[in-house]
mmCIF file of C-alpha atoms in Angstrom:
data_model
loop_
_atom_site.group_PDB
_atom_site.id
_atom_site.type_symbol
_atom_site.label_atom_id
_atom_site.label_comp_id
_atom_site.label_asym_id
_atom_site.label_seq_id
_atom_site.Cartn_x
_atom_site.Cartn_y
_atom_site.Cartn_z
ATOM 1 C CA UNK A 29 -10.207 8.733 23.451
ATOM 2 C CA UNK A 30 -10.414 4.941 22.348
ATOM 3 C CA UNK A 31 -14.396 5.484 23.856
ATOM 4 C CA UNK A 32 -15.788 6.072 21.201
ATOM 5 C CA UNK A 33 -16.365 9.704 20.633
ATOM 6 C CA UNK A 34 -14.758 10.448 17.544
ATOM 7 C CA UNK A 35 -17.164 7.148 16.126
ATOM 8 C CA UNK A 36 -20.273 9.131 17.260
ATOM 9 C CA UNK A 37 -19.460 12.240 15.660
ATOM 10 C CA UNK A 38 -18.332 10.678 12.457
ATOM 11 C CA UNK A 39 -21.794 8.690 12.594
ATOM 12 C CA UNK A 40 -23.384 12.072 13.495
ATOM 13 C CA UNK A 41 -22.143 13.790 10.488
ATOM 14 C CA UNK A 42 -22.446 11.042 7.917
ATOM 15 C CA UNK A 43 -26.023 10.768 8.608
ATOM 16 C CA UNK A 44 -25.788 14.364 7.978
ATOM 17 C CA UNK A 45 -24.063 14.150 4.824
ATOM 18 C CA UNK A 46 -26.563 11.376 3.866
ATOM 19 C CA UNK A 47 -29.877 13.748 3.924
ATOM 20 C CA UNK A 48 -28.438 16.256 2.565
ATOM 21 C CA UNK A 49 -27.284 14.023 -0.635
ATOM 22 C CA UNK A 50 -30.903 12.966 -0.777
ATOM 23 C CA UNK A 51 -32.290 16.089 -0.461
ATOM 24 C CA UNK A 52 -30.317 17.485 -3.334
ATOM 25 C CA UNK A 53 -30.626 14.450 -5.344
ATOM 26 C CA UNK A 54 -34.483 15.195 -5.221
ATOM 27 C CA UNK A 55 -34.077 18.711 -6.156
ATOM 28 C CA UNK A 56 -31.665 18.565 -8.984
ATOM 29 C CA UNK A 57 -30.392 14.929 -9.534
ATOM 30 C CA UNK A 58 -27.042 15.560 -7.826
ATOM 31 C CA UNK A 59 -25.002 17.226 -5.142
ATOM 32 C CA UNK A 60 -21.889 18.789 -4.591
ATOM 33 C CA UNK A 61 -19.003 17.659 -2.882
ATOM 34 C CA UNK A 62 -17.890 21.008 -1.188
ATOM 35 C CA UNK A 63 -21.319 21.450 0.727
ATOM 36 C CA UNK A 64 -20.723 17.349 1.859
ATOM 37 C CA UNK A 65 -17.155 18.379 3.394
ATOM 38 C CA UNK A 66 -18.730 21.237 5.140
ATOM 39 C CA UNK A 67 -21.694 19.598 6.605
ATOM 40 C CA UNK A 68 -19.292 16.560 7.687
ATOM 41 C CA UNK A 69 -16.655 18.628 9.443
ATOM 42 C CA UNK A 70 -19.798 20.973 11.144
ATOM 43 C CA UNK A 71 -21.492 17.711 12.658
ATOM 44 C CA UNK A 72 -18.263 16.264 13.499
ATOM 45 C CA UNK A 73 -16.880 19.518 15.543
ATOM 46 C CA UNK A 74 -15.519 19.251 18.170
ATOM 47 C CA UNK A 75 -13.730 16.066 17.775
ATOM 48 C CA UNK A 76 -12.727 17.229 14.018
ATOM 49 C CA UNK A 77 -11.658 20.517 14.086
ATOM 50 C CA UNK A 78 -11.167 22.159 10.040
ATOM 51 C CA UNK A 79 -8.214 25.046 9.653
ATOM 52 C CA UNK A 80 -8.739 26.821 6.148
ATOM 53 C CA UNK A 81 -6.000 28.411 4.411
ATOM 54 C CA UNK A 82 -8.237 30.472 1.805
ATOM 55 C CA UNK A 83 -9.894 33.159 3.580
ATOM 56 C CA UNK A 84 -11.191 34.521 0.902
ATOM 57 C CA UNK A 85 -13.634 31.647 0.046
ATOM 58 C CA UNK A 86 -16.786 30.818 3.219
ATOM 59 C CA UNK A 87 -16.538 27.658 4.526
ATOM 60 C CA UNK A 88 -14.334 24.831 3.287
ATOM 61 C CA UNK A 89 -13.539 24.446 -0.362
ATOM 62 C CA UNK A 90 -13.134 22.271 -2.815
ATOM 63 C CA UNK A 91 -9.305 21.589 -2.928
ATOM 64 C CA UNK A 92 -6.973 19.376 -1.523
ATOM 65 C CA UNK A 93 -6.567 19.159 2.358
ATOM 66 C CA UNK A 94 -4.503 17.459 4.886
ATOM 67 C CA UNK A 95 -6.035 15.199 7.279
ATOM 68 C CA UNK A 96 -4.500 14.067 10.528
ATOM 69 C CA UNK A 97 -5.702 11.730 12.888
ATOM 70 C CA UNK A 98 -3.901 12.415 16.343
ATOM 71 C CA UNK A 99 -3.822 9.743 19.341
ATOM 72 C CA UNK A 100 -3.674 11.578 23.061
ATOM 73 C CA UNK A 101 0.279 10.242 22.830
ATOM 74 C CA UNK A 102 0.927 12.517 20.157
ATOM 75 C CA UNK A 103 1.546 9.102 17.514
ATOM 76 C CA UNK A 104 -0.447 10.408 14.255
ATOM 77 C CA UNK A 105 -1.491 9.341 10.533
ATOM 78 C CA UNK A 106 -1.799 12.078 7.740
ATOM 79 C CA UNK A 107 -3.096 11.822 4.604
ATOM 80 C CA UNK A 108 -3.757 14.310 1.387
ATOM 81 C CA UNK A 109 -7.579 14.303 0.577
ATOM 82 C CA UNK A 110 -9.459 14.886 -2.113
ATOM 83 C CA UNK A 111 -13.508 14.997 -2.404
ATOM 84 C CA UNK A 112 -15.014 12.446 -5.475
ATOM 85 C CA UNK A 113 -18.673 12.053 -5.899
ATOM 86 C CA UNK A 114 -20.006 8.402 -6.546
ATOM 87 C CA UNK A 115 -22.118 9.206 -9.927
ATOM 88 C CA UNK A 116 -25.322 7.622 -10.896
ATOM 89 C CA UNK A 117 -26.583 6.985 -14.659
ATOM 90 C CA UNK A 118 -29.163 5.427 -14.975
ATOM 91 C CA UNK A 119 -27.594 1.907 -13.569
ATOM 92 C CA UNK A 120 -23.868 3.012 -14.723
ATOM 93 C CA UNK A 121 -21.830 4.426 -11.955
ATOM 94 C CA UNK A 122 -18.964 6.646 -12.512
ATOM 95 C CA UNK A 123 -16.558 8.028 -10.028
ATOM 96 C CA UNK A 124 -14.194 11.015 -11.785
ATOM 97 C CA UNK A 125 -10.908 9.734 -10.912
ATOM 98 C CA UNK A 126 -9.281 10.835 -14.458
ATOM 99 C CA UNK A 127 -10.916 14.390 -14.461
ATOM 100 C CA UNK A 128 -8.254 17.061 -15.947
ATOM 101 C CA UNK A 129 -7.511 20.301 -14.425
ATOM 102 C CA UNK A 130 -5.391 23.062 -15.842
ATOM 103 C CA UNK A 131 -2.260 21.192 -15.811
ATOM 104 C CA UNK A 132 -3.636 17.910 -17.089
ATOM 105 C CA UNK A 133 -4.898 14.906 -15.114
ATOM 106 C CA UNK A 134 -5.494 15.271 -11.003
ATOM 107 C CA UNK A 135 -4.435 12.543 -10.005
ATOM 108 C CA UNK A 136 -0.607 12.888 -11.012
ATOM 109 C CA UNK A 137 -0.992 16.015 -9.540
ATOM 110 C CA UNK A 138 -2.303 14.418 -6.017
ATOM 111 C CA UNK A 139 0.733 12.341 -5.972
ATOM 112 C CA UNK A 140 2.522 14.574 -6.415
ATOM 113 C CA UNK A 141 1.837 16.819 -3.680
ATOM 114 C CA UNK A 142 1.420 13.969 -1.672
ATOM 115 C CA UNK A 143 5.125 13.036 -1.752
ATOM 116 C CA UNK A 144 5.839 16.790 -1.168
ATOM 117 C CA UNK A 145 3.805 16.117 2.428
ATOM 118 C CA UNK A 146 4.866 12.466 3.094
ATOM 119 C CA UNK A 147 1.449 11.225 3.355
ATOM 120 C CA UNK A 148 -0.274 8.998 0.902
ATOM 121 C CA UNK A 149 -2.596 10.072 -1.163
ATOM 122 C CA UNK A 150 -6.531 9.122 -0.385
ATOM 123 C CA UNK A 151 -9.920 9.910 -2.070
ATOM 124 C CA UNK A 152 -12.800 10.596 0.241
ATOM 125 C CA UNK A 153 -16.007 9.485 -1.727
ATOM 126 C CA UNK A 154 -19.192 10.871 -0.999
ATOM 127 C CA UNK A 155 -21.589 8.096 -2.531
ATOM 128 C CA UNK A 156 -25.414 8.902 -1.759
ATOM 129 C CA UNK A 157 -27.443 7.401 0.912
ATOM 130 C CA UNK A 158 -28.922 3.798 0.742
ATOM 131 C CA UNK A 159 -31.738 4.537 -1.139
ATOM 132 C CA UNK A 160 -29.132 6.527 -3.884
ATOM 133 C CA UNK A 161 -27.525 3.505 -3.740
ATOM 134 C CA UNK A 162 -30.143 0.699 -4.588
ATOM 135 C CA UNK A 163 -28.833 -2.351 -6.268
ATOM 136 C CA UNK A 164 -25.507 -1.703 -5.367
ATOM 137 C CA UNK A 165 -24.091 -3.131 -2.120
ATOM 138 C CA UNK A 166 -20.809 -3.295 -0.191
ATOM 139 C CA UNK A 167 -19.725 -6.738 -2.211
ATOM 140 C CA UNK A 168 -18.602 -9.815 -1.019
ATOM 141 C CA UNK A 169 -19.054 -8.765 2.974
ATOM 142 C CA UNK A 170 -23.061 -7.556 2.213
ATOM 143 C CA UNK A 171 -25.336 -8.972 4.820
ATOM 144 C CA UNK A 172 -29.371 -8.928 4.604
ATOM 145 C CA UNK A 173 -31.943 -7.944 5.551
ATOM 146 C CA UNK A 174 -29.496 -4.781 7.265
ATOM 147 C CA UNK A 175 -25.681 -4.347 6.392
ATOM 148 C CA UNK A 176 -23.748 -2.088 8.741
ATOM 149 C CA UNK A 177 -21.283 -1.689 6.139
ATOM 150 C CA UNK A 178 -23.396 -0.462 3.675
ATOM 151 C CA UNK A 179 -25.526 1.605 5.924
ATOM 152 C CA UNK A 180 -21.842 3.500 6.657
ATOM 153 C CA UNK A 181 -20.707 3.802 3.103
ATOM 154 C CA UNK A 182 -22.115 6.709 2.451
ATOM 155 C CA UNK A 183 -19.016 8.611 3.040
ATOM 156 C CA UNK A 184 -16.059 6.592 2.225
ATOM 157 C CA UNK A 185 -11.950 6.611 2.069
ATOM 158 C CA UNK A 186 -10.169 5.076 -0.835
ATOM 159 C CA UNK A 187 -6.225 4.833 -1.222
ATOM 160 C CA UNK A 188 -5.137 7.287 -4.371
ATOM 161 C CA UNK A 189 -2.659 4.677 -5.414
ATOM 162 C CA UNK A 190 -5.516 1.901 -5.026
ATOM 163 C CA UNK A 191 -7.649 4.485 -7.830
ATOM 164 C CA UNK A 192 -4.463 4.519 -10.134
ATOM 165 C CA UNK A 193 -4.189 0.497 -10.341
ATOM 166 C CA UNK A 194 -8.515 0.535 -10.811
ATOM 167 C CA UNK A 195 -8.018 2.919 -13.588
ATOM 168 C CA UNK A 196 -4.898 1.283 -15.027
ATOM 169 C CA UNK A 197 -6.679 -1.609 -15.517
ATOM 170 C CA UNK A 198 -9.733 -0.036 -18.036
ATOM 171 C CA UNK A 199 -12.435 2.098 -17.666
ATOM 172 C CA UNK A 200 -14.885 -0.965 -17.108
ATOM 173 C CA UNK A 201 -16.251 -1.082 -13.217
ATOM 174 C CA UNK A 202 -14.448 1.304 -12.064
ATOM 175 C CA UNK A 203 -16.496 3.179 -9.743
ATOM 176 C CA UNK A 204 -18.273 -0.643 -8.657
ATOM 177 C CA UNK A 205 -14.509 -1.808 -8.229
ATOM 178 C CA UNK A 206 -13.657 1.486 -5.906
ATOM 179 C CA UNK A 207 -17.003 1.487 -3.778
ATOM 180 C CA UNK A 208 -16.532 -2.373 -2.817
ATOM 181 C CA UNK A 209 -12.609 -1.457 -1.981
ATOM 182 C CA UNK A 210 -13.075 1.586 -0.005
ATOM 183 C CA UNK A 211 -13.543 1.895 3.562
ATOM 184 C CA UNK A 212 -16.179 3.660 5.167
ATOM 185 C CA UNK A 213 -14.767 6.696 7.281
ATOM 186 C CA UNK A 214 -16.888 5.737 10.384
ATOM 187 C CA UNK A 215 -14.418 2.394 10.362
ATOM 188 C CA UNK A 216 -11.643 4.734 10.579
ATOM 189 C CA UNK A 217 -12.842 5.548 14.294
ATOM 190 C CA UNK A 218 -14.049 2.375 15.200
ATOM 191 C CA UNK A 219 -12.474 1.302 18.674
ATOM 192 C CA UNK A 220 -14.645 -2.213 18.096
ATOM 193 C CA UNK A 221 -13.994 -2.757 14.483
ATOM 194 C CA UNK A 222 -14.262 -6.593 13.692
ATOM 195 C CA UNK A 223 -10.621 -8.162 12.945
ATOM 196 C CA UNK A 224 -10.389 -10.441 10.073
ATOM 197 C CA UNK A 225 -7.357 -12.864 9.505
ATOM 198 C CA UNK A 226 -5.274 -11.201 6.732
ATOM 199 C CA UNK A 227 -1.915 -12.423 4.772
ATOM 200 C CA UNK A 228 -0.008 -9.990 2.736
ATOM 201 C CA UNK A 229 2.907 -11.493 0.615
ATOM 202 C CA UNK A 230 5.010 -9.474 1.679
ATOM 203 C CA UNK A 231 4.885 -10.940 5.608
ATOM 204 C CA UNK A 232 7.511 -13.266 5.374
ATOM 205 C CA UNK A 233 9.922 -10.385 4.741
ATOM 206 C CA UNK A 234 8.370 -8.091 7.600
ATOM 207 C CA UNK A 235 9.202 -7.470 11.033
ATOM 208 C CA UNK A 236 7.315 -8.993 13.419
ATOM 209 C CA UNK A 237 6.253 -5.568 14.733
ATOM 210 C CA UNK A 238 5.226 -4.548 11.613
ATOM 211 C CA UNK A 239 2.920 -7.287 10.882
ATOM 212 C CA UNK A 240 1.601 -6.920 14.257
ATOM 213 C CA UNK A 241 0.639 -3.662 13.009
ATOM 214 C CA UNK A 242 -0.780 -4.620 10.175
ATOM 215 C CA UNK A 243 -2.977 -7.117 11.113
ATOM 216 C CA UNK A 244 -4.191 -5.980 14.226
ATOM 217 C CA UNK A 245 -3.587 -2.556 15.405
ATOM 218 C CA UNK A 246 -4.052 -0.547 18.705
ATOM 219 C CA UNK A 247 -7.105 1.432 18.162
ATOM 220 C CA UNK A 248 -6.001 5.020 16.693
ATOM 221 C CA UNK A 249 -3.243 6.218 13.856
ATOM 222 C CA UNK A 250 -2.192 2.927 13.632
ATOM 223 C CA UNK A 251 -5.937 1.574 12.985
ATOM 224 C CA UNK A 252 -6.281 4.579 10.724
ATOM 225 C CA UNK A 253 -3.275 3.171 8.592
ATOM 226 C CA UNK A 254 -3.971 -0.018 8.678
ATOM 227 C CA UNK A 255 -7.035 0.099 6.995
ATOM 228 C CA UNK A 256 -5.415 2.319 4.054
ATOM 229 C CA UNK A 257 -2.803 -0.215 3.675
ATOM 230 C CA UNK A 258 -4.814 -3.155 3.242
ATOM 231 C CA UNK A 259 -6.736 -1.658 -0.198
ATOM 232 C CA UNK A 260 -3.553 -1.751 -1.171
ATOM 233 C CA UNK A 261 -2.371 -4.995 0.013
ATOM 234 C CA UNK A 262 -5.912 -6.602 -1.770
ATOM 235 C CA UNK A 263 -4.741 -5.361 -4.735
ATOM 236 C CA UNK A 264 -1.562 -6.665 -4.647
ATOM 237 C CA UNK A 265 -2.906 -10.291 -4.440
ATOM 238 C CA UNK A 266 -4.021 -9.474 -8.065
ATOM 239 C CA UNK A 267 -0.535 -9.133 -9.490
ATOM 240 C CA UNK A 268 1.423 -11.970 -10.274
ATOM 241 C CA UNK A 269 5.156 -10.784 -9.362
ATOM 242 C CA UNK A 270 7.190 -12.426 -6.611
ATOM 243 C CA UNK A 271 7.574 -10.350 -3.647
ATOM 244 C CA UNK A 272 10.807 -8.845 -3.371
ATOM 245 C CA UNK A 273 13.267 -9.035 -0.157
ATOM 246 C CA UNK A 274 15.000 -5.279 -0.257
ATOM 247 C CA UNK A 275 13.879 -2.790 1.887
ATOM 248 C CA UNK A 276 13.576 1.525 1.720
ATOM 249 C CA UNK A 277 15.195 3.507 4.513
ATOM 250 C CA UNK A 278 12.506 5.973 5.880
ATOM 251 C CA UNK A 279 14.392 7.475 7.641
ATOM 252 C CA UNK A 280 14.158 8.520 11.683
ATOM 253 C CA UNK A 281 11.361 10.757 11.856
ATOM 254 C CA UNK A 282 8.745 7.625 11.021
ATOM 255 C CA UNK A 283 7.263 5.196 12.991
ATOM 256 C CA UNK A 284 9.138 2.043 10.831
ATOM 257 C CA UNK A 285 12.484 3.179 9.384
ATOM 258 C CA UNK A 286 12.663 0.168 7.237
ATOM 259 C CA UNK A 287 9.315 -0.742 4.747
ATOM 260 C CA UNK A 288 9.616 -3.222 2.060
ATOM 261 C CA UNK A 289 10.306 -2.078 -1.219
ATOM 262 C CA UNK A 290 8.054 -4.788 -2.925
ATOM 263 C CA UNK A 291 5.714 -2.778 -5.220
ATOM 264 C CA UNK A 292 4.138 -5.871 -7.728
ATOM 265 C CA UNK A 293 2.012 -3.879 -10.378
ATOM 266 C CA UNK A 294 2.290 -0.144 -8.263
ATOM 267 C CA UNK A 295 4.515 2.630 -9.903
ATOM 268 C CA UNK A 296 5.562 3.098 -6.281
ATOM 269 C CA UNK A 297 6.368 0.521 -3.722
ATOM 270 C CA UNK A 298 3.018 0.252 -1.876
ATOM 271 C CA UNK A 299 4.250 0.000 2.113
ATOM 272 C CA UNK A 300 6.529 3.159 2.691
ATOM 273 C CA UNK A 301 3.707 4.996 0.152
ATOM 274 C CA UNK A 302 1.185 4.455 2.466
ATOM 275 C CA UNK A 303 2.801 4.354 5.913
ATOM 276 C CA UNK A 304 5.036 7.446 5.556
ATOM 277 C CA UNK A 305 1.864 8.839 7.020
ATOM 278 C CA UNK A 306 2.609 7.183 10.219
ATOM 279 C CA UNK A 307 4.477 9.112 12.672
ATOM 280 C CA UNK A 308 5.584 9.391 16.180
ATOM 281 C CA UNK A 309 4.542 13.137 16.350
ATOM 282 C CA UNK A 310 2.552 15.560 14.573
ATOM 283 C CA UNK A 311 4.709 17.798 12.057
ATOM 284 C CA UNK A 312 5.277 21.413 13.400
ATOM 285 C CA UNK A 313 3.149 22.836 11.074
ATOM 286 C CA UNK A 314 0.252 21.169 12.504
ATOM 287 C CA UNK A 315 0.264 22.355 16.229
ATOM 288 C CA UNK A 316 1.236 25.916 14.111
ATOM 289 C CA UNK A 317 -2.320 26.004 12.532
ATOM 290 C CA UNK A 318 -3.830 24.798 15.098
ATOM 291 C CA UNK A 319 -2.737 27.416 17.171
ATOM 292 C CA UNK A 320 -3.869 29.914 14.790
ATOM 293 C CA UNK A 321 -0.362 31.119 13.376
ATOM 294 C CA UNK A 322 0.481 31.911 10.318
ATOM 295 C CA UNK A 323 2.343 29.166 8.023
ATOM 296 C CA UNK A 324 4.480 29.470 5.051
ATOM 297 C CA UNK A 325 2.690 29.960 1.586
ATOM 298 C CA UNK A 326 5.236 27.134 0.350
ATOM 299 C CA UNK A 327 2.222 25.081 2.705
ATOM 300 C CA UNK A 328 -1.054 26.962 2.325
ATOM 301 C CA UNK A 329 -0.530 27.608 -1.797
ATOM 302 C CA UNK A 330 -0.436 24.254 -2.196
ATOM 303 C CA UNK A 331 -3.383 22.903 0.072
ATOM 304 C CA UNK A 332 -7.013 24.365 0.927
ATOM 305 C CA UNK A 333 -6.559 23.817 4.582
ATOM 306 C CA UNK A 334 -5.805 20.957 7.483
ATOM 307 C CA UNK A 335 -8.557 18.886 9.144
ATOM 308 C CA UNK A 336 -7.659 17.422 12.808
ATOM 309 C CA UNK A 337 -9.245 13.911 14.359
ATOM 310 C CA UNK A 338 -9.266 13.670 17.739
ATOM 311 C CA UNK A 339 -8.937 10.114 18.459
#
């Protein structure tokens, strides 16, 4: 598309998402994230198109899904998602990164299944409307008296690996730390996003393509990643290791077949974690659900369903 389109819808439904937050916060004090993702991907439709696995649940659940944000030339960006509210207490604000399931902590287990897809891991936060929000703004890019930034923020991306270095770090502002770094979705779909000058330490090692990438991508996937990558990349400038020089074979089927392998305070090195999601076409099992076939339970056991963005 590149006109736009997909930006409307996603304004559409966040504006969508928004009342409804409010509404609920007024009833009860809180909402729910599984009624968010519905109401998102309804007022989206038709440029986001939901496939659900479950069939025996209505509507979209409250798992794990695959999103994939396809250009018209097939080049696409997938990630694993999971829903996190942004928690008010009083003036303390909590986001549940480090809530336990049955085996233990979720977000081992979203890495895990993450690597098992090749896409990197990201959080989608559902964080109230402005008025939810009062007192706390976007950070160091807030602009009075109105902040398009913060007006968007309402629903939100955040990098899984960028959670695991907040957390790793102590409890402390967690949830502040994670609002400021995240990225609203709208910006996702933004053919007329702003582009700010950006150096990564790792650029004197990296192809010229790849920086090119980087720092100012075509509209699309490679937007899409970009913007994932650079939470990372911010946090990197908080470590203190040298940059290392070695680079990780990806491996034909991805857009870069070389990433560097630097990783500074990451358990994984943060480039090939986050662009593995980058590829020249969409994996079969893709156009399969979105065809309507059937796909192997090794795929639908594991995830509640796959989302499509039409950019």
């Amino acid at each position: 598309m590149g006109d736009g389109e997909l930006l409307s819808a996603l304004t559409k439904a966040r504006v969508a998402v928004d009342q409804s937050m409010a509404f609920w916060v007024m009833v009860n004090g809180r909402w729910d994230e599984e009624p968010a993702t519905v109401i998102l991907c309804q007022n989206a439709a038709p440029y986001v198109k939901p496939i659900t696995f479950n069939r025996t649940h209505e509507g979209i659940v409250g798992a794990d899904w695959l999103w994939w944000w396809v250009d018209p030339s097939g080049v696409c960006f997938g990630m694993l998602v999971q829903a996190k509210n942004l928690n008010r207490e009083r003036n303390t604000w909590s986001i549940g990164f480090g809530h336990a399931n049955r085996s233990g902590s979720q977000l081992p287990d979203l890495l895990r299944t993450a690597d098992h897809f090749e896409v990197p891991p990201v959080y989608v936060l559902y964080c109230g409307d402005t008025s939810y929000r009062a007192g706390l703004t976007c950070g160091d890019d807030h602009t009075e008296p109105t902040c398009t930034r913060c007006a968007r923020a309402g629903v939100s991306v955040l990098g899984a690996l960028a959670a695991h270095e907040l957390l790793s770090t102590g409890p402390g502002s967690v949830a502040v730390d994670a609002f400021h770094l995240a990225s609203p979705l709208e910006d996702l779909a933004d053919p007329e996003l702003p582009r700010t000058r950006f150096w990564d330490l790792n650029f004197p090692n990296c192809r010229p393509e790849l920086r090119r990438l980087l720092v100012a991508p075509e509209y699309g996937a490679p937007q899409v990643a970009s913007i994932i990558w650079k939470q990372m990349s911010r946090l990197r400038t908080r470590s203190y290791s040298l940059a290392v020089s070695e680079e990780i074979d990806m491996g034909h089927s991805k857009i870069f077949e070389n990433l560097p392998a630097d990783r500074g305070h990451f358990p994984v090195p943060y480039f090939p974690h986050v662009l593995r999601g980058l590829r020249s076409e969409l994996p079969s099992y893709v156009r399969e659900a979105e065809a309507g076939r059937s796909l192997p339970s090794s795929l639908t056991d594991r995830i509640a369903g796959i989302v499509i963005f039409y950019l």
